[in-house]
Amino acid sequence: AQKITQTQPGMFVQEKEAVTLDCTYDTSDQSYGLFWYKQPSSGEMIFLIYQGSYDEQNATEGRYSLNFQKARKSANLVISASQLGDSAMYFCAMREGQWYAAGNKLTFGGGTRVLVKP
Amino acid sequence: DTGVSQNPRHKITKRGQNVTFRCDPISEHNRLYWYRQTLGQGPEFLTYFQNEAQLEKSRLLSDRFSAERPKGSFSTLEIQRTEQGDSAMYLCASSWTGGGSTNEKLFFGSGTQLSVL
């Protein structure tokens, strides 16, 4: 079974509108972390946002927010007020276990390509 | 802070040749990770170091692959007897685990794109 599933291979979004990228995960660990990364065409993975499994509040970082629904095992990324520079691949990732013990070995989903239209 | 640097950016080689990639992490970072990303897929974990110690290797890392971090600073990833299936982007990431952080944030380099002909 896939540990991280991103069901949207590609999306168009109008500039200044919000977009939601779906991510579901599968783990039996109680302690885990969920991440979103952005990968522009230049190739580097850029960290966007992190949610710990014990965090009760949804994470927010500027225009990015993570809609964490633990019971449904989903961690959707919401980008508000899309900008042309948001056009990129977006990856959801999970770390199982505690980072200080197990290392931050991430399992990534297949990604969602976002194209922002002017 | 110059970020994570990877060299070369691109490498084209013939099947059966050996190749070596280098990663220079952010200077104070004690952990260093290698990932591999094939076209249209997310990155896959290969191995990671804490200082100079290699703490874990994925089963994706066959005997033809070896990684080192001799002085706990830069790292090299060598692939011997390359195969066409080795063609991929090889990404390096580093992190700092001190300072009472509640999470380990990975900083990625831009990767080395390997093409095996």
PDB file of C-alpha atoms in Angstrom:
ATOM      1  CA  ALA A   1       0.000   0.000   0.000  1.00  0.00           C
ATOM      2  CA  GLN A   2       1.150   3.524  -0.752  1.00  0.00           C
ATOM      3  CA  LYS A   3       2.186   5.395   2.353  1.00  0.00           C
ATOM      4  CA  ILE A   4       1.566   8.812   0.794  1.00  0.00           C
ATOM      5  CA  THR A   5      -1.085   9.323  -1.858  1.00  0.00           C
ATOM      6  CA  GLN A   6      -1.536  12.473  -3.892  1.00  0.00           C
ATOM      7  CA  THR A   7      -4.455  11.924  -6.219  1.00  0.00           C
ATOM      8  CA  GLN A   8      -4.183  15.123  -8.264  1.00  0.00           C
ATOM      9  CA  PRO A   9      -1.431  14.828 -10.877  1.00  0.00           C
ATOM     10  CA  GLY A  10      -1.968  18.399 -12.083  1.00  0.00           C
ATOM     11  CA  MET A  11      -4.052  21.473 -11.392  1.00  0.00           C
ATOM     12  CA  PHE A  12      -4.678  24.880 -12.891  1.00  0.00           C
ATOM     13  CA  VAL A  13      -5.456  27.765 -10.564  1.00  0.00           C
ATOM     14  CA  GLN A  14      -6.261  31.362 -11.330  1.00  0.00           C
ATOM     15  CA  GLU A  15      -3.888  33.947  -9.927  1.00  0.00           C
ATOM     16  CA  LYS A  16      -5.064  35.342  -6.561  1.00  0.00           C
ATOM     17  CA  GLU A  17      -7.356  32.401  -5.920  1.00  0.00           C
ATOM     18  CA  ALA A  18      -6.866  29.701  -3.291  1.00  0.00           C
ATOM     19  CA  VAL A  19      -6.011  26.101  -4.146  1.00  0.00           C
ATOM     20  CA  THR A  20      -6.160  22.903  -2.093  1.00  0.00           C
ATOM     21  CA  LEU A  21      -3.767  20.039  -2.753  1.00  0.00           C
ATOM     22  CA  ASP A  22      -4.847  16.666  -1.438  1.00  0.00           C
ATOM     23  CA  CYS A  23      -2.672  14.261   0.528  1.00  0.00           C
ATOM     24  CA  THR A  24      -3.608  11.096   2.370  1.00  0.00           C
ATOM     25  CA  TYR A  25      -1.191   8.980   4.344  1.00  0.00           C
ATOM     26  CA  ASP A  26      -0.974   5.559   5.865  1.00  0.00           C
ATOM     27  CA  THR A  27       0.934   4.698   9.012  1.00  0.00           C
ATOM     28  CA  SER A  28       0.489   2.651  12.151  1.00  0.00           C
ATOM     29  CA  ASP A  29       2.920   4.835  14.134  1.00  0.00           C
ATOM     30  CA  GLN A  30       1.473   7.167  16.747  1.00  0.00           C
ATOM     31  CA  SER A  31       4.307   9.629  16.309  1.00  0.00           C
ATOM     32  CA  TYR A  32       4.886  10.969  12.821  1.00  0.00           C
ATOM     33  CA  GLY A  33       5.394  14.184  10.919  1.00  0.00           C
ATOM     34  CA  LEU A  34       3.836  15.472   7.746  1.00  0.00           C
ATOM     35  CA  PHE A  35       5.542  17.854   5.371  1.00  0.00           C
ATOM     36  CA  TRP A  36       4.870  19.739   2.194  1.00  0.00           C
ATOM     37  CA  TYR A  37       7.667  20.643  -0.188  1.00  0.00           C
ATOM     38  CA  LYS A  38       7.680  22.730  -3.345  1.00  0.00           C
ATOM     39  CA  GLN A  39       9.924  21.795  -6.258  1.00  0.00           C
ATOM     40  CA  PRO A  40      10.280  24.442  -8.962  1.00  0.00           C
ATOM     41  CA  SER A  41      11.818  23.621 -12.310  1.00  0.00           C
ATOM     42  CA  SER A  42      15.283  24.388 -10.906  1.00  0.00           C
ATOM     43  CA  GLY A  43      15.061  21.143  -8.937  1.00  0.00           C
ATOM     44  CA  GLU A  44      15.635  22.019  -5.291  1.00  0.00           C
ATOM     45  CA  MET A  45      13.042  20.938  -2.764  1.00  0.00           C
ATOM     46  CA  ILE A  46      11.787  23.904  -0.759  1.00  0.00           C
ATOM     47  CA  PHE A  47      10.238  23.263   2.653  1.00  0.00           C
ATOM     48  CA  LEU A  48       6.800  24.834   3.019  1.00  0.00           C
ATOM     49  CA  ILE A  49       5.086  23.555   6.141  1.00  0.00           C
ATOM     50  CA  TYR A  50       5.203  20.881   8.844  1.00  0.00           C
ATOM     51  CA  GLN A  51       2.560  19.220  11.008  1.00  0.00           C
ATOM     52  CA  GLY A  52       3.374  16.897  13.870  1.00  0.00           C
ATOM     53  CA  SER A  53       1.002  14.077  14.689  1.00  0.00           C
ATOM     54  CA  TYR A  54       0.461  15.419  18.203  1.00  0.00           C
ATOM     55  CA  ASP A  55      -0.085  19.009  17.118  1.00  0.00           C
ATOM     56  CA  GLU A  56      -3.650  19.948  17.869  1.00  0.00           C
ATOM     57  CA  GLN A  57      -3.727  23.075  15.763  1.00  0.00           C
ATOM     58  CA  ASN A  58      -3.376  23.136  12.011  1.00  0.00           C
ATOM     59  CA  ALA A  59      -0.014  24.478  10.907  1.00  0.00           C
ATOM     60  CA  THR A  60       0.213  27.772   9.060  1.00  0.00           C
ATOM     61  CA  GLU A  61       3.175  29.451   7.348  1.00  0.00           C
ATOM     62  CA  GLY A  62       2.298  32.679   5.592  1.00  0.00           C
ATOM     63  CA  ARG A  63       0.059  31.843   2.637  1.00  0.00           C
ATOM     64  CA  TYR A  64       0.334  28.108   3.346  1.00  0.00           C
ATOM     65  CA  SER A  65      -1.867  26.209   5.730  1.00  0.00           C
ATOM     66  CA  LEU A  66      -2.155  22.514   6.377  1.00  0.00           C
ATOM     67  CA  ASN A  67      -5.613  21.048   6.900  1.00  0.00           C
ATOM     68  CA  PHE A  68      -4.811  18.129   9.208  1.00  0.00           C
ATOM     69  CA  GLN A  69      -7.578  15.578   9.712  1.00  0.00           C
ATOM     70  CA  LYS A  70      -6.006  12.850  11.777  1.00  0.00           C
ATOM     71  CA  ALA A  71      -8.934  10.435  11.836  1.00  0.00           C
ATOM     72  CA  ARG A  72      -9.176  10.571   8.059  1.00  0.00           C
ATOM     73  CA  LYS A  73      -5.389  10.458   7.692  1.00  0.00           C
ATOM     74  CA  SER A  74      -5.339  13.469   5.452  1.00  0.00           C
ATOM     75  CA  ALA A  75      -3.005  16.463   5.347  1.00  0.00           C
ATOM     76  CA  ASN A  76      -4.153  18.783   2.620  1.00  0.00           C
ATOM     77  CA  LEU A  77      -2.173  21.884   1.703  1.00  0.00           C
ATOM     78  CA  VAL A  78      -4.038  25.132   1.122  1.00  0.00           C
ATOM     79  CA  ILE A  79      -2.293  27.920  -0.756  1.00  0.00           C
ATOM     80  CA  SER A  80      -4.135  31.202  -0.448  1.00  0.00           C
ATOM     81  CA  ALA A  81      -3.906  34.088  -2.912  1.00  0.00           C
ATOM     82  CA  SER A  82      -1.954  32.134  -5.545  1.00  0.00           C
ATOM     83  CA  GLN A  83       0.911  33.888  -7.289  1.00  0.00           C
ATOM     84  CA  LEU A  84       2.570  33.125 -10.611  1.00  0.00           C
ATOM     85  CA  GLY A  85       5.666  32.035  -8.703  1.00  0.00           C
ATOM     86  CA  ASP A  86       3.664  29.268  -7.053  1.00  0.00           C
ATOM     87  CA  SER A  87       3.760  27.276 -10.300  1.00  0.00           C
ATOM     88  CA  ALA A  88       5.742  24.161  -9.379  1.00  0.00           C
ATOM     89  CA  MET A  89       5.507  20.543  -8.287  1.00  0.00           C
ATOM     90  CA  TYR A  90       4.247  20.051  -4.751  1.00  0.00           C
ATOM     91  CA  PHE A  91       5.092  16.991  -2.706  1.00  0.00           C
ATOM     92  CA  CYS A  92       3.538  15.697   0.465  1.00  0.00           C
ATOM     93  CA  ALA A  93       5.863  13.665   2.657  1.00  0.00           C
ATOM     94  CA  MET A  94       5.787  11.754   5.924  1.00  0.00           C
ATOM     95  CA  ARG A  95       8.321  10.829   8.576  1.00  0.00           C
ATOM     96  CA  GLU A  96       7.398   7.871  10.768  1.00  0.00           C
ATOM     97  CA  GLY A  97       8.698   7.848  14.319  1.00  0.00           C
ATOM     98  CA  GLN A  98      10.526  10.533  16.244  1.00  0.00           C
ATOM     99  CA  TRP A  99      12.967  12.599  14.183  1.00  0.00           C
ATOM    100  CA  TYR A 100      15.658  12.657  16.870  1.00  0.00           C
ATOM    101  CA  ALA A 101      15.718   8.869  17.106  1.00  0.00           C
ATOM    102  CA  ALA A 102      14.876   7.713  13.603  1.00  0.00           C
ATOM    103  CA  GLY A 103      16.264  10.500  11.474  1.00  0.00           C
ATOM    104  CA  ASN A 104      14.121  12.552   9.151  1.00  0.00           C
ATOM    105  CA  LYS A 105      13.749   9.850   6.528  1.00  0.00           C
ATOM    106  CA  LEU A 106      10.862  11.052   4.458  1.00  0.00           C
ATOM    107  CA  THR A 107       8.462   9.066   2.310  1.00  0.00           C
ATOM    108  CA  PHE A 108       7.173  11.249  -0.507  1.00  0.00           C
ATOM    109  CA  GLY A 109       4.026  11.097  -2.560  1.00  0.00           C
ATOM    110  CA  GLY A 110       4.005  11.296  -6.327  1.00  0.00           C
ATOM    111  CA  GLY A 111       3.427  15.038  -6.389  1.00  0.00           C
ATOM    112  CA  THR A 112       0.928  17.484  -7.837  1.00  0.00           C
ATOM    113  CA  ARG A 113       1.899  19.939 -10.553  1.00  0.00           C
ATOM    114  CA  VAL A 114       0.327  23.353 -10.061  1.00  0.00           C
ATOM    115  CA  LEU A 115       0.132  25.910 -12.849  1.00  0.00           C
ATOM    116  CA  VAL A 116      -1.020  29.393 -11.898  1.00  0.00           C
ATOM    117  CA  LYS A 117      -2.760  31.271 -14.704  1.00  0.00           C
ATOM    118  CA  PRO A 118      -2.568  35.076 -14.897  1.00  0.00           C
TER     119      PRO A 118
ATOM    120  CA  ASP B   1      24.439  30.678   4.625  1.00  0.00           C
ATOM    121  CA  THR B   2      25.119  29.509   1.091  1.00  0.00           C
ATOM    122  CA  GLY B   3      22.732  26.577   1.151  1.00  0.00           C
ATOM    123  CA  VAL B   4      23.368  22.970   0.195  1.00  0.00           C
ATOM    124  CA  SER B   5      25.652  22.687  -2.803  1.00  0.00           C
ATOM    125  CA  GLN B   6      25.801  19.685  -5.132  1.00  0.00           C
ATOM    126  CA  ASN B   7      28.294  18.989  -7.888  1.00  0.00           C
ATOM    127  CA  PRO B   8      28.144  18.339 -10.709  1.00  0.00           C
ATOM    128  CA  ARG B   9      24.691  19.536 -11.684  1.00  0.00           C
ATOM    129  CA  HIS B  10      24.580  17.141 -14.604  1.00  0.00           C
ATOM    130  CA  LYS B  11      26.494  13.968 -15.366  1.00  0.00           C
ATOM    131  CA  ILE B  12      26.280  11.891 -18.501  1.00  0.00           C
ATOM    132  CA  THR B  13      28.067   8.565 -18.464  1.00  0.00           C
ATOM    133  CA  LYS B  14      28.184   5.308 -20.325  1.00  0.00           C
ATOM    134  CA  ARG B  15      26.834   2.137 -18.822  1.00  0.00           C
ATOM    135  CA  GLY B  16      29.470   0.354 -16.773  1.00  0.00           C
ATOM    136  CA  GLN B  17      31.392   3.485 -15.795  1.00  0.00           C
ATOM    137  CA  ASN B  18      31.805   4.699 -12.229  1.00  0.00           C
ATOM    138  CA  VAL B  19      30.529   8.105 -11.160  1.00  0.00           C
ATOM    139  CA  THR B  20      30.931  10.163  -8.015  1.00  0.00           C
ATOM    140  CA  PHE B  21      28.793  13.037  -6.783  1.00  0.00           C
ATOM    141  CA  ARG B  22      29.623  15.538  -4.097  1.00  0.00           C
ATOM    142  CA  CYS B  23      27.418  17.302  -1.595  1.00  0.00           C
ATOM    143  CA  ASP B  24      28.469  20.230   0.585  1.00  0.00           C
ATOM    144  CA  PRO B  25      25.892  20.768   3.325  1.00  0.00           C
ATOM    145  CA  ILE B  26      25.171  23.962   5.200  1.00  0.00           C
ATOM    146  CA  SER B  27      28.260  24.406   7.338  1.00  0.00           C
ATOM    147  CA  GLU B  28      26.951  23.768  10.850  1.00  0.00           C
ATOM    148  CA  HIS B  29      24.570  20.975   9.881  1.00  0.00           C
ATOM    149  CA  ASN B  30      25.310  17.607  11.475  1.00  0.00           C
ATOM    150  CA  ARG B  31      22.935  15.414   9.492  1.00  0.00           C
ATOM    151  CA  LEU B  32      23.201  14.746   5.797  1.00  0.00           C
ATOM    152  CA  TYR B  33      20.779  12.771   3.630  1.00  0.00           C
ATOM    153  CA  TRP B  34      20.842  11.353   0.116  1.00  0.00           C
ATOM    154  CA  TYR B  35      17.657  10.867  -1.883  1.00  0.00           C
ATOM    155  CA  ARG B  36      17.013   9.698  -5.429  1.00  0.00           C
ATOM    156  CA  GLN B  37      14.255  11.042  -7.639  1.00  0.00           C
ATOM    157  CA  THR B  38      13.212   9.471 -10.921  1.00  0.00           C
ATOM    158  CA  LEU B  39      11.183  11.315 -13.523  1.00  0.00           C
ATOM    159  CA  GLY B  40       7.618  12.000 -12.433  1.00  0.00           C
ATOM    160  CA  GLN B  41       8.111  10.561  -8.956  1.00  0.00           C
ATOM    161  CA  GLY B  42       8.769  11.886  -5.499  1.00  0.00           C
ATOM    162  CA  PRO B  43      12.234  11.494  -3.968  1.00  0.00           C
ATOM    163  CA  GLU B  44      13.161   8.195  -2.307  1.00  0.00           C
ATOM    164  CA  PHE B  45      15.401   7.969   0.740  1.00  0.00           C
ATOM    165  CA  LEU B  46      18.784   6.323   0.159  1.00  0.00           C
ATOM    166  CA  THR B  47      20.939   6.923   3.231  1.00  0.00           C
ATOM    167  CA  TYR B  48      21.817   9.389   5.950  1.00  0.00           C
ATOM    168  CA  PHE B  49      24.731  10.420   8.142  1.00  0.00           C
ATOM    169  CA  GLN B  50      24.976  11.967  11.532  1.00  0.00           C
ATOM    170  CA  ASN B  51      28.357  13.654  11.546  1.00  0.00           C
ATOM    171  CA  GLU B  52      30.647  11.065   9.930  1.00  0.00           C
ATOM    172  CA  ALA B  53      28.594   8.014  10.917  1.00  0.00           C
ATOM    173  CA  GLN B  54      26.330   6.446   8.315  1.00  0.00           C
ATOM    174  CA  LEU B  55      23.293   5.551  10.402  1.00  0.00           C
ATOM    175  CA  GLU B  56      20.953   3.971   7.907  1.00  0.00           C
ATOM    176  CA  LYS B  57      20.874   2.696   4.340  1.00  0.00           C
ATOM    177  CA  SER B  58      17.778   1.959   2.299  1.00  0.00           C
ATOM    178  CA  ARG B  59      17.536  -1.368   0.510  1.00  0.00           C
ATOM    179  CA  LEU B  60      17.463   0.758  -2.641  1.00  0.00           C
ATOM    180  CA  LEU B  61      21.176   1.286  -2.049  1.00  0.00           C
ATOM    181  CA  SER B  62      22.640  -1.753  -3.757  1.00  0.00           C
ATOM    182  CA  ASP B  63      26.234  -2.926  -3.332  1.00  0.00           C
ATOM    183  CA  ARG B  64      27.210  -0.756  -6.289  1.00  0.00           C
ATOM    184  CA  PHE B  65      26.416   2.359  -4.273  1.00  0.00           C
ATOM    185  CA  SER B  66      28.630   3.732  -1.552  1.00  0.00           C
ATOM    186  CA  ALA B  67      28.387   6.956   0.390  1.00  0.00           C
ATOM    187  CA  GLU B  68      30.906   8.579   2.660  1.00  0.00           C
ATOM    188  CA  ARG B  69      31.165  11.603   4.881  1.00  0.00           C
ATOM    189  CA  PRO B  70      34.752  11.351   6.038  1.00  0.00           C
ATOM    190  CA  LYS B  71      35.071  14.383   8.311  1.00  0.00           C
ATOM    191  CA  GLY B  72      31.439  15.031   9.018  1.00  0.00           C
ATOM    192  CA  SER B  73      31.340  17.836   6.486  1.00  0.00           C
ATOM    193  CA  PHE B  74      30.943  17.139   2.752  1.00  0.00           C
ATOM    194  CA  SER B  75      29.711  13.804   1.458  1.00  0.00           C
ATOM    195  CA  THR B  76      30.276  11.767  -1.684  1.00  0.00           C
ATOM    196  CA  LEU B  77      28.013   9.254  -3.333  1.00  0.00           C
ATOM    197  CA  GLU B  78      29.701   6.810  -5.692  1.00  0.00           C
ATOM    198  CA  ILE B  79      27.960   4.492  -8.114  1.00  0.00           C
ATOM    199  CA  GLN B  80      30.071   1.701  -9.578  1.00  0.00           C
ATOM    200  CA  ARG B  81      29.322  -0.072 -12.846  1.00  0.00           C
ATOM    201  CA  THR B  82      26.413   2.234 -13.654  1.00  0.00           C
ATOM    202  CA  GLU B  83      23.267   0.846 -15.210  1.00  0.00           C
ATOM    203  CA  GLN B  84      20.586   2.627 -17.203  1.00  0.00           C
ATOM    204  CA  GLY B  85      18.226   2.200 -14.276  1.00  0.00           C
ATOM    205  CA  ASP B  86      20.510   4.445 -12.215  1.00  0.00           C
ATOM    206  CA  SER B  87      19.463   7.437 -14.325  1.00  0.00           C
ATOM    207  CA  ALA B  88      17.814   9.832 -11.882  1.00  0.00           C
ATOM    208  CA  MET B  89      18.212  13.047  -9.936  1.00  0.00           C
ATOM    209  CA  TYR B  90      20.305  12.531  -6.822  1.00  0.00           C
ATOM    210  CA  LEU B  91      19.345  14.981  -4.108  1.00  0.00           C
ATOM    211  CA  CYS B  92      21.295  15.827  -0.981  1.00  0.00           C
ATOM    212  CA  ALA B  93      19.772  17.414   2.107  1.00  0.00           C
ATOM    213  CA  SER B  94      21.205  18.556   5.407  1.00  0.00           C
ATOM    214  CA  SER B  95      19.848  19.512   8.803  1.00  0.00           C
ATOM    215  CA  TRP B  96      20.816  20.676  12.261  1.00  0.00           C
ATOM    216  CA  THR B  97      19.412  18.654  15.142  1.00  0.00           C
ATOM    217  CA  GLY B  98      20.629  20.756  18.029  1.00  0.00           C
ATOM    218  CA  GLY B  99      19.195  23.846  19.615  1.00  0.00           C
ATOM    219  CA  GLY B 100      16.104  22.282  21.146  1.00  0.00           C
ATOM    220  CA  SER B 101      14.232  22.205  17.876  1.00  0.00           C
ATOM    221  CA  THR B 102      10.881  20.466  17.875  1.00  0.00           C
ATOM    222  CA  ASN B 103      11.384  19.291  14.345  1.00  0.00           C
ATOM    223  CA  GLU B 104      14.218  18.518  12.021  1.00  0.00           C
ATOM    224  CA  LYS B 105      13.953  20.682   8.933  1.00  0.00           C
ATOM    225  CA  LEU B 106      15.712  19.405   5.830  1.00  0.00           C
ATOM    226  CA  PHE B 107      17.394  21.817   3.435  1.00  0.00           C
ATOM    227  CA  PHE B 108      17.812  20.341  -0.024  1.00  0.00           C
ATOM    228  CA  GLY B 109      20.335  21.029  -2.736  1.00  0.00           C
ATOM    229  CA  SER B 110      19.428  21.352  -6.412  1.00  0.00           C
ATOM    230  CA  GLY B 111      20.552  17.827  -7.148  1.00  0.00           C
ATOM    231  CA  THR B 112      22.800  16.031  -9.614  1.00  0.00           C
ATOM    232  CA  GLN B 113      21.022  14.759 -12.707  1.00  0.00           C
ATOM    233  CA  LEU B 114      22.601  11.482 -13.837  1.00  0.00           C
ATOM    234  CA  SER B 115      22.008  10.094 -17.306  1.00  0.00           C
ATOM    235  CA  VAL B 116      23.398   6.645 -18.080  1.00  0.00           C
ATOM    236  CA  LEU B 117      23.598   5.900 -21.802  1.00  0.00           C
TER     237      LEU B 117
END
